[in-house]
Short mmCIF file of C-alpha atoms in Angstrom, two decimals:
data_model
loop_
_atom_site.label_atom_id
_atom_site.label_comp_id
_atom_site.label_asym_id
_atom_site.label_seq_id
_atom_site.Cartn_x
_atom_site.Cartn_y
_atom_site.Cartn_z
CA UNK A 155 96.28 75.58 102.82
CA UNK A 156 97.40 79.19 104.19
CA UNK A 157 94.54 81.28 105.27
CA UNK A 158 93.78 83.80 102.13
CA UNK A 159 93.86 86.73 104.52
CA UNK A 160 97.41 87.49 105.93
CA UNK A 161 97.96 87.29 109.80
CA UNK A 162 98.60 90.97 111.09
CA UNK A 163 101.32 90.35 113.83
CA UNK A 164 102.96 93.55 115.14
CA UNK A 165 106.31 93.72 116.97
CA UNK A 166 108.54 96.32 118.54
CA UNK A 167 112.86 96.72 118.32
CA UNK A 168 113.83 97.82 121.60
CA UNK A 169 117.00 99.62 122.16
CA UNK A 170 118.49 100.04 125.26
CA UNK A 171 121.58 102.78 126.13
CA UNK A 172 124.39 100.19 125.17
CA UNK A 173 122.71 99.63 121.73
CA UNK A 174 121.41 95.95 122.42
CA UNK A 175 118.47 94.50 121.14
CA UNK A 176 116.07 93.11 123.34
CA UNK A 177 114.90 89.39 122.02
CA UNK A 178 112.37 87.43 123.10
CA UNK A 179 112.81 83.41 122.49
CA UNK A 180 109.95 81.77 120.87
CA UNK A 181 108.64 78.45 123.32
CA UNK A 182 108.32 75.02 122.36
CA UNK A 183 105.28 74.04 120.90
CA UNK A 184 104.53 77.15 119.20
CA UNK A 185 105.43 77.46 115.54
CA UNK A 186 109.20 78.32 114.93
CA UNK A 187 110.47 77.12 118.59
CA UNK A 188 113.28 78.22 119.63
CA UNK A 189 114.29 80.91 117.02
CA UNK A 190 114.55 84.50 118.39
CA UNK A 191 112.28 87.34 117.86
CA UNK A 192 111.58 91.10 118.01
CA UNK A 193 108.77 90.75 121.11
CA UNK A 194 105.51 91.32 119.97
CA UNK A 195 102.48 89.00 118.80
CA UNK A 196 99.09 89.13 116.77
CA UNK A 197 96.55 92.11 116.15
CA UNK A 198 93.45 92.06 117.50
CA UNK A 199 90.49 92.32 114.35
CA UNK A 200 89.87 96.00 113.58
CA UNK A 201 93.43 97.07 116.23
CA UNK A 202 95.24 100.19 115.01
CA UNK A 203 99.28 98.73 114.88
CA UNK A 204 100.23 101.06 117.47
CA UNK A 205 97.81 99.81 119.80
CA UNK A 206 98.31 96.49 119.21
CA UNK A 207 102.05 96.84 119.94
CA UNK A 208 101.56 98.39 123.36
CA UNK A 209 99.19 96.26 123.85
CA UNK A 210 101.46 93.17 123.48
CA UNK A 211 104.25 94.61 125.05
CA UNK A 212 102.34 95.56 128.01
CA UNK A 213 101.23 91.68 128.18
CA UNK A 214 104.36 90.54 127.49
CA UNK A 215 107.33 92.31 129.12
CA UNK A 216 104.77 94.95 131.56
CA UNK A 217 106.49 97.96 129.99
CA UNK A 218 104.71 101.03 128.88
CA UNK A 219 105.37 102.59 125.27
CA UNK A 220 106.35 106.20 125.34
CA UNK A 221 107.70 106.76 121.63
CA UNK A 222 107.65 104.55 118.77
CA UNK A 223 107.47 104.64 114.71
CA UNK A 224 107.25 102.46 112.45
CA UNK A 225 110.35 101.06 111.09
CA UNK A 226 108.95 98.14 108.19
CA UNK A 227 106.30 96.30 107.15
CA UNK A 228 107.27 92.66 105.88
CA UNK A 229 105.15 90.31 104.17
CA UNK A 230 106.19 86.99 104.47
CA UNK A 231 104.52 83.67 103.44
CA UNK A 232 106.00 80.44 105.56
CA UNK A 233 104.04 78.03 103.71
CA UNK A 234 101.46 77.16 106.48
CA UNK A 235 100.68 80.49 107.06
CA UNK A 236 101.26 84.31 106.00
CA UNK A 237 101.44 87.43 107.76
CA UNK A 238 102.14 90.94 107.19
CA UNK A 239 104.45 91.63 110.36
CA UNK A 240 104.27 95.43 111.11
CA UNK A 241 107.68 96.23 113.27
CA UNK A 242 107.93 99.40 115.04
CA UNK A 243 111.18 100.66 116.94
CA UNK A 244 110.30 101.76 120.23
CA UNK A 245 112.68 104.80 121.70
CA UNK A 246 111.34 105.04 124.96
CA UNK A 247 108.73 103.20 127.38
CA UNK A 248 108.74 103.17 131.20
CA UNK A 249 109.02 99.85 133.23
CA UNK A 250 111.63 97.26 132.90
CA UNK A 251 111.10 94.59 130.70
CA UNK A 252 110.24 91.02 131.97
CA UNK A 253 109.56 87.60 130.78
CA UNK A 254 105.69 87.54 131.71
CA UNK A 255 104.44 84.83 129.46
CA UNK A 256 107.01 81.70 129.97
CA UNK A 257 109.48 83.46 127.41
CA UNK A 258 113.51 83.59 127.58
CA UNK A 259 114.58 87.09 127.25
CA UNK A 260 117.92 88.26 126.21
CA UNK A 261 119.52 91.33 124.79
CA UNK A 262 121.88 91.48 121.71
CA UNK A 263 124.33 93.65 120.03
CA UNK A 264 123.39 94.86 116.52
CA UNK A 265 125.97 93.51 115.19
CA UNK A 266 125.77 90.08 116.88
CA UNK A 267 122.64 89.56 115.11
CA UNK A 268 123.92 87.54 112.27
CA UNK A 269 124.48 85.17 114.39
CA UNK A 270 121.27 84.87 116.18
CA UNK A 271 118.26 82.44 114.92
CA UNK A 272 115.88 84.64 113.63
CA UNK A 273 112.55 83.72 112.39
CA UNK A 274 112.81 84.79 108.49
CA UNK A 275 110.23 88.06 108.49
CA UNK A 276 112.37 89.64 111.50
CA UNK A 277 115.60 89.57 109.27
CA UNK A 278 114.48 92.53 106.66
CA UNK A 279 113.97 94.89 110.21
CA UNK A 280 117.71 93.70 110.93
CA UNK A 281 118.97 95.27 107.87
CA UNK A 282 116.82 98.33 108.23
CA UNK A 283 117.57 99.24 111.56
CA UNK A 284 120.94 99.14 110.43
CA UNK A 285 120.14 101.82 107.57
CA UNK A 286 120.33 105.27 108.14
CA UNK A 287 117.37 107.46 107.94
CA UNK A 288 118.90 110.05 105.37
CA UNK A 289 120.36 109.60 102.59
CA UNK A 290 122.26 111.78 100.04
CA UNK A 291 122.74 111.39 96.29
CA UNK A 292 125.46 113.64 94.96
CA UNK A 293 124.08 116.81 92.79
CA UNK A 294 125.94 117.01 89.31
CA UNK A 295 129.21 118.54 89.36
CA UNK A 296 131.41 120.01 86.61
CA UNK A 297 134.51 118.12 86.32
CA UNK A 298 137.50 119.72 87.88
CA UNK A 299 135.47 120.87 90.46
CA UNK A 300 136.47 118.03 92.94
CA UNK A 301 137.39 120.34 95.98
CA UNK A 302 133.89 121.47 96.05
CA UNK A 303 132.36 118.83 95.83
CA UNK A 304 134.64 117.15 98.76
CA UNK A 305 133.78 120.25 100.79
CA UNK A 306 130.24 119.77 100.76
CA UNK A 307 130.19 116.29 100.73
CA UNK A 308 132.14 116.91 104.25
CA UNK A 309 129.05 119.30 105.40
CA UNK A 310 126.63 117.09 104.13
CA UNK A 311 128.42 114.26 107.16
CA UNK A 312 127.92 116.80 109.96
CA UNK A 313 124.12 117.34 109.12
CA UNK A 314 122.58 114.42 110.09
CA UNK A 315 123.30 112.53 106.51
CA UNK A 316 123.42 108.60 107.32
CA UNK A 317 124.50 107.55 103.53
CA UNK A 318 125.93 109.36 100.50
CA UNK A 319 125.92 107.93 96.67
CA UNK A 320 128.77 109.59 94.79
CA UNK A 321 127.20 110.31 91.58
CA UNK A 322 128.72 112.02 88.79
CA UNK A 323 127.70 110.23 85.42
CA UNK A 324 129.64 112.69 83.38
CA UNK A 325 133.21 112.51 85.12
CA UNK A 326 136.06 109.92 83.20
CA UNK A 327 136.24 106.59 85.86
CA UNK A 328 140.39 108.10 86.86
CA UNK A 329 138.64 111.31 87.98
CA UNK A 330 135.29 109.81 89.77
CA UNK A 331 138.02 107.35 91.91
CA UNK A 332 140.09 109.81 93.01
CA UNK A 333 137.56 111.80 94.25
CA UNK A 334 136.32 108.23 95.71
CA UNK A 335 138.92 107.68 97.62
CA UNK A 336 138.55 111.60 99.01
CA UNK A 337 135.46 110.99 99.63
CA UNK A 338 135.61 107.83 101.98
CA UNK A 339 137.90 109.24 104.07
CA UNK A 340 135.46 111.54 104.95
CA UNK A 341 132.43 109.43 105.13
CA UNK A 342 134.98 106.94 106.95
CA UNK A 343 135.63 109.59 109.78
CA UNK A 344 132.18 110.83 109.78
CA UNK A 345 130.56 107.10 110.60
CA UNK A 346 128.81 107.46 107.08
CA UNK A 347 128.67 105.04 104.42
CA UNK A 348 129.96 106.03 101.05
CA UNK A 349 128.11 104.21 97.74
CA UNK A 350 128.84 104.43 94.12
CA UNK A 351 126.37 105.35 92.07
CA UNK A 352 126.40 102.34 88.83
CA UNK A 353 129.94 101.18 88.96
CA UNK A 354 130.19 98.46 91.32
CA UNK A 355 133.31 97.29 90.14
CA UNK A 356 134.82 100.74 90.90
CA UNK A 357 133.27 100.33 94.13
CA UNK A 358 134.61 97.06 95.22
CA UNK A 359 138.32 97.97 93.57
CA UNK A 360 137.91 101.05 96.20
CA UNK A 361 136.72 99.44 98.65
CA UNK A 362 133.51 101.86 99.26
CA UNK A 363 130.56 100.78 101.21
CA UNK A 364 128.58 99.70 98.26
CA UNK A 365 127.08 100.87 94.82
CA UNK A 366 123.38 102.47 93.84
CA UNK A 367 121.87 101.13 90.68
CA UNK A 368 119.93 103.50 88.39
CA UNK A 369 116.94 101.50 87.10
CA UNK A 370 118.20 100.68 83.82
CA UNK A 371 121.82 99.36 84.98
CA UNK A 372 119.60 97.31 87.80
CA UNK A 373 117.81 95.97 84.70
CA UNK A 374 120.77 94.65 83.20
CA UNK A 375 121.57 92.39 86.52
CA UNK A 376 120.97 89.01 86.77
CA UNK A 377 122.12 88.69 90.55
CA UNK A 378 123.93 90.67 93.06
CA UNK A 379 126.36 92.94 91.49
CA UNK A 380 128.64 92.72 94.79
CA UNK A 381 128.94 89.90 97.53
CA UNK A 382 127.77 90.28 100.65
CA UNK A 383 129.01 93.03 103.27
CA UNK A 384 128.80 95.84 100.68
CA UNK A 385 125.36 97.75 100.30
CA UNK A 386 123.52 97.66 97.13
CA UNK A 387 120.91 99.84 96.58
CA UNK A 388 118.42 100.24 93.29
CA UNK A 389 116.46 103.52 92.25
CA UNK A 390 112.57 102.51 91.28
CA UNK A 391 110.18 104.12 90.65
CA UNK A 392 107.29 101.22 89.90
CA UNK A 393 106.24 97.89 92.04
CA UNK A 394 107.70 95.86 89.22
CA UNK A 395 111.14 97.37 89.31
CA UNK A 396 110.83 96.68 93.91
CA UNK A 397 110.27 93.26 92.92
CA UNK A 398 113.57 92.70 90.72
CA UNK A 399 115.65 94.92 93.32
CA UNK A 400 114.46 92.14 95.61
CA UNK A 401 115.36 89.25 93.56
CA UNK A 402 118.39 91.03 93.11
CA UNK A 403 119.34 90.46 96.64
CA UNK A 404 119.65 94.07 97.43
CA UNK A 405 119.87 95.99 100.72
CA UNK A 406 117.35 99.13 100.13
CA UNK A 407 115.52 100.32 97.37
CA UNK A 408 114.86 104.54 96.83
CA UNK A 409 111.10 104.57 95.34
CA UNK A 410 109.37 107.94 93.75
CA UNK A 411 108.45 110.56 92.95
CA UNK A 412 107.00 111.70 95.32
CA UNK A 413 105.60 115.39 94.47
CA UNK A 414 106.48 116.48 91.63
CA UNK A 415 109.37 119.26 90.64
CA UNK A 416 108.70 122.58 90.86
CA UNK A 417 110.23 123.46 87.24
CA UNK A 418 107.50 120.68 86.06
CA UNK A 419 104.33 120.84 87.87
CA UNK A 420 101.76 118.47 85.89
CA UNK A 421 104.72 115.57 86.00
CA UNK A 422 103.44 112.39 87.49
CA UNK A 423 104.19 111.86 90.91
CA UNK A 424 103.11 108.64 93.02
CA UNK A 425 102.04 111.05 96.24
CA UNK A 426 102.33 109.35 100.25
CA UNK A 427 99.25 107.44 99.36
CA UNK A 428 100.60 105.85 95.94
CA UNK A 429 104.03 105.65 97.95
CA UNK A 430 102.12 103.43 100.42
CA UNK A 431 100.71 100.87 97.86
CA UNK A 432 103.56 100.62 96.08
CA UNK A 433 105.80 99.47 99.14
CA UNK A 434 102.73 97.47 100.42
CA UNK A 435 104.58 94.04 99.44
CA UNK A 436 108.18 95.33 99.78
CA UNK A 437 110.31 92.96 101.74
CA UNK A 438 113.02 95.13 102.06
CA UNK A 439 113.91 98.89 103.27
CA UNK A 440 112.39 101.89 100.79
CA UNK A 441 113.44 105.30 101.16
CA UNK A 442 111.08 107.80 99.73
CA UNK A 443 112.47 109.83 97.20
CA UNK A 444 111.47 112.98 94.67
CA UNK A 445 111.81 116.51 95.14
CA UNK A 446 111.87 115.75 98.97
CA UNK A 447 113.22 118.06 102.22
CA UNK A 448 114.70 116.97 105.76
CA UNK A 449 111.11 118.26 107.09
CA UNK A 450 109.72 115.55 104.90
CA UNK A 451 111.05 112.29 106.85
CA UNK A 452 108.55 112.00 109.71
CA UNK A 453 105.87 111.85 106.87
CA UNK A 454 108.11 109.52 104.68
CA UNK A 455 108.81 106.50 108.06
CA UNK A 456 104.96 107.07 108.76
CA UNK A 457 104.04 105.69 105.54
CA UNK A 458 106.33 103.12 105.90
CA UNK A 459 109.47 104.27 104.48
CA UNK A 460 113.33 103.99 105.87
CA UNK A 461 113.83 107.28 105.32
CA UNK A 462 113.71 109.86 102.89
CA UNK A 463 116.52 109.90 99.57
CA UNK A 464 117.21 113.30 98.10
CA UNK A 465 119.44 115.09 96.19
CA UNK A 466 119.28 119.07 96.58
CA UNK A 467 117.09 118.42 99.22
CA UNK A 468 119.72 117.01 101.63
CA UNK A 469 122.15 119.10 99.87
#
């Protein structure tokens, strides 16, 4: 029987100036021979995350941390065992990296990845490294006011915006696609990914990154609206509604709110600290979301989240 208590194992992405991935091959004998990792290993009782990490890494490759935040924390039950890995992307350290306890080393392209045997709790800090830390949902525009919107959405690229979800519930489907197609070329020029907000068959007939599911169209979904290669995403705003997004096979989930609006000030609102418990047994990427600014995202990725999802905010 798995221990009741989850095993806290830290680990850290390492990215070197090419982009690769450093990966550390787990030995034989141990449990999951063979498959690649993230380098890392287990907590020590009552050992802050952080510490932990340099700790390991210092034991492990003799490298120094400079920078690091967290990137995800993944919950993951193998049957014999659980643990609550805790991965952390590590921009700088000082040393150079070596294979100090018996370990292959080897580094690999992001995109290679896919390819690589992976034990299964690395996989979800795969998907979110590949996730932008920003990203947009569309404010309400009239119809006929497509230029405008294009313009800004085109401003919105060149200000550090990762992912936009074109959403305009009010516009007939001929007008929302040709703004679509606008709209990727943009995004396409800008490296940003372009999503659909609802309509994933629009989406796919476009060929956009992706669609973003309000919570009551996620609802209606029995499985993955899209195949594999596009980017789904689901709006929640409860644990329940994380947990379906997750059976639905999707790539992110936006979770809040987070404070509450302005205009409404005695609204609910799930705060950092409700944010927290809520993502506590996520297993994939969460951006924070309500009534949130740019100066918001260090506080949003140190309580866990991907980044931060706003609308006027980002705007």
């Amino acid at each position: 029987m798995p221990s009741a208590t989850p095993l806290a194992v830290v680990a850290g992405v390492i990215l070197d100036a090419q982009g690769r991935v450093l990966l550390a091959q787990r030995p034989p004998g141990r449990h999951l021979a063979g498959a690649w990792e993230f380098p890392g290993g287990k907590s020590e009782p009552g050992e802050v995350p952080v510490d932990a990490l340099a700790r390991e890494l210092r034991e492990e490759l003799g490298i120094v941390i400079e920078s690091a935040r967290p990137l995800i924390r993944v919950p993951h039950d193998y049957g014999d065992k659980r643990i609550v890995l805790d991965v952390w992307r590590v921009s700088a350290w000082s040393g150079r990296p070596e294979a100090r306890e018996g370990q292959r080393l080897a580094w690999a392209l992001l995109a290679d990845l896919d390819r690589v045997s992976m034990p299964a709790a690395d996989r979800p800090a795969v998907l979110a490294l590949r996730l932008p830390s920003r990203f947009l949902i569309t404010p309400e525009f009239e119809q006929g006011r497509s230029d405008a919107l294009l313009a800004d959405i085109e401003r919105a690229c060149t200000r550090g915006v990762g992912m936009i979800a074109l959403d305009q519930p009010g516009w007939p489907r001929s007008a929302l696609a040709a703004v679509a197609r606008h709209a990727h070329a943009i995004c396409q020029a800008n490296g940003v990914q372009l999503l659909l907000a609802d309509d994933a068959q629009l989406a796919a007939i476009l060929g956009l990154d992706g669609v973003y599911l309000s919570p009551s169209v996620a609802a209606s979904c029995a499985c993955r609206p899209l195949p594999e290669g596009f980017r789904i995403g689901v709006a929640c705003n409860a644990a329940t509604q994380l947990d379906h997004a997750t059976s639905l096979g999707a790539d992110f989930a936006t979770l809040g709110p987070i404070y509450a609006p302005a205009d409404a000030p005695m609204a609910d609102a799930m705060g950092w600290e409700g944010f927290e418990a809520r993502i506590s047994a996520a297993t994939l990427p969460v951006y924070a979301c309500g009534n949130l600014e740019s100066d918001d995202l260090d506080t949003a990725q140190m309580a866990g989240a991907q980044g931060i999802a706003a609308s006027h905010g980002l705007w």
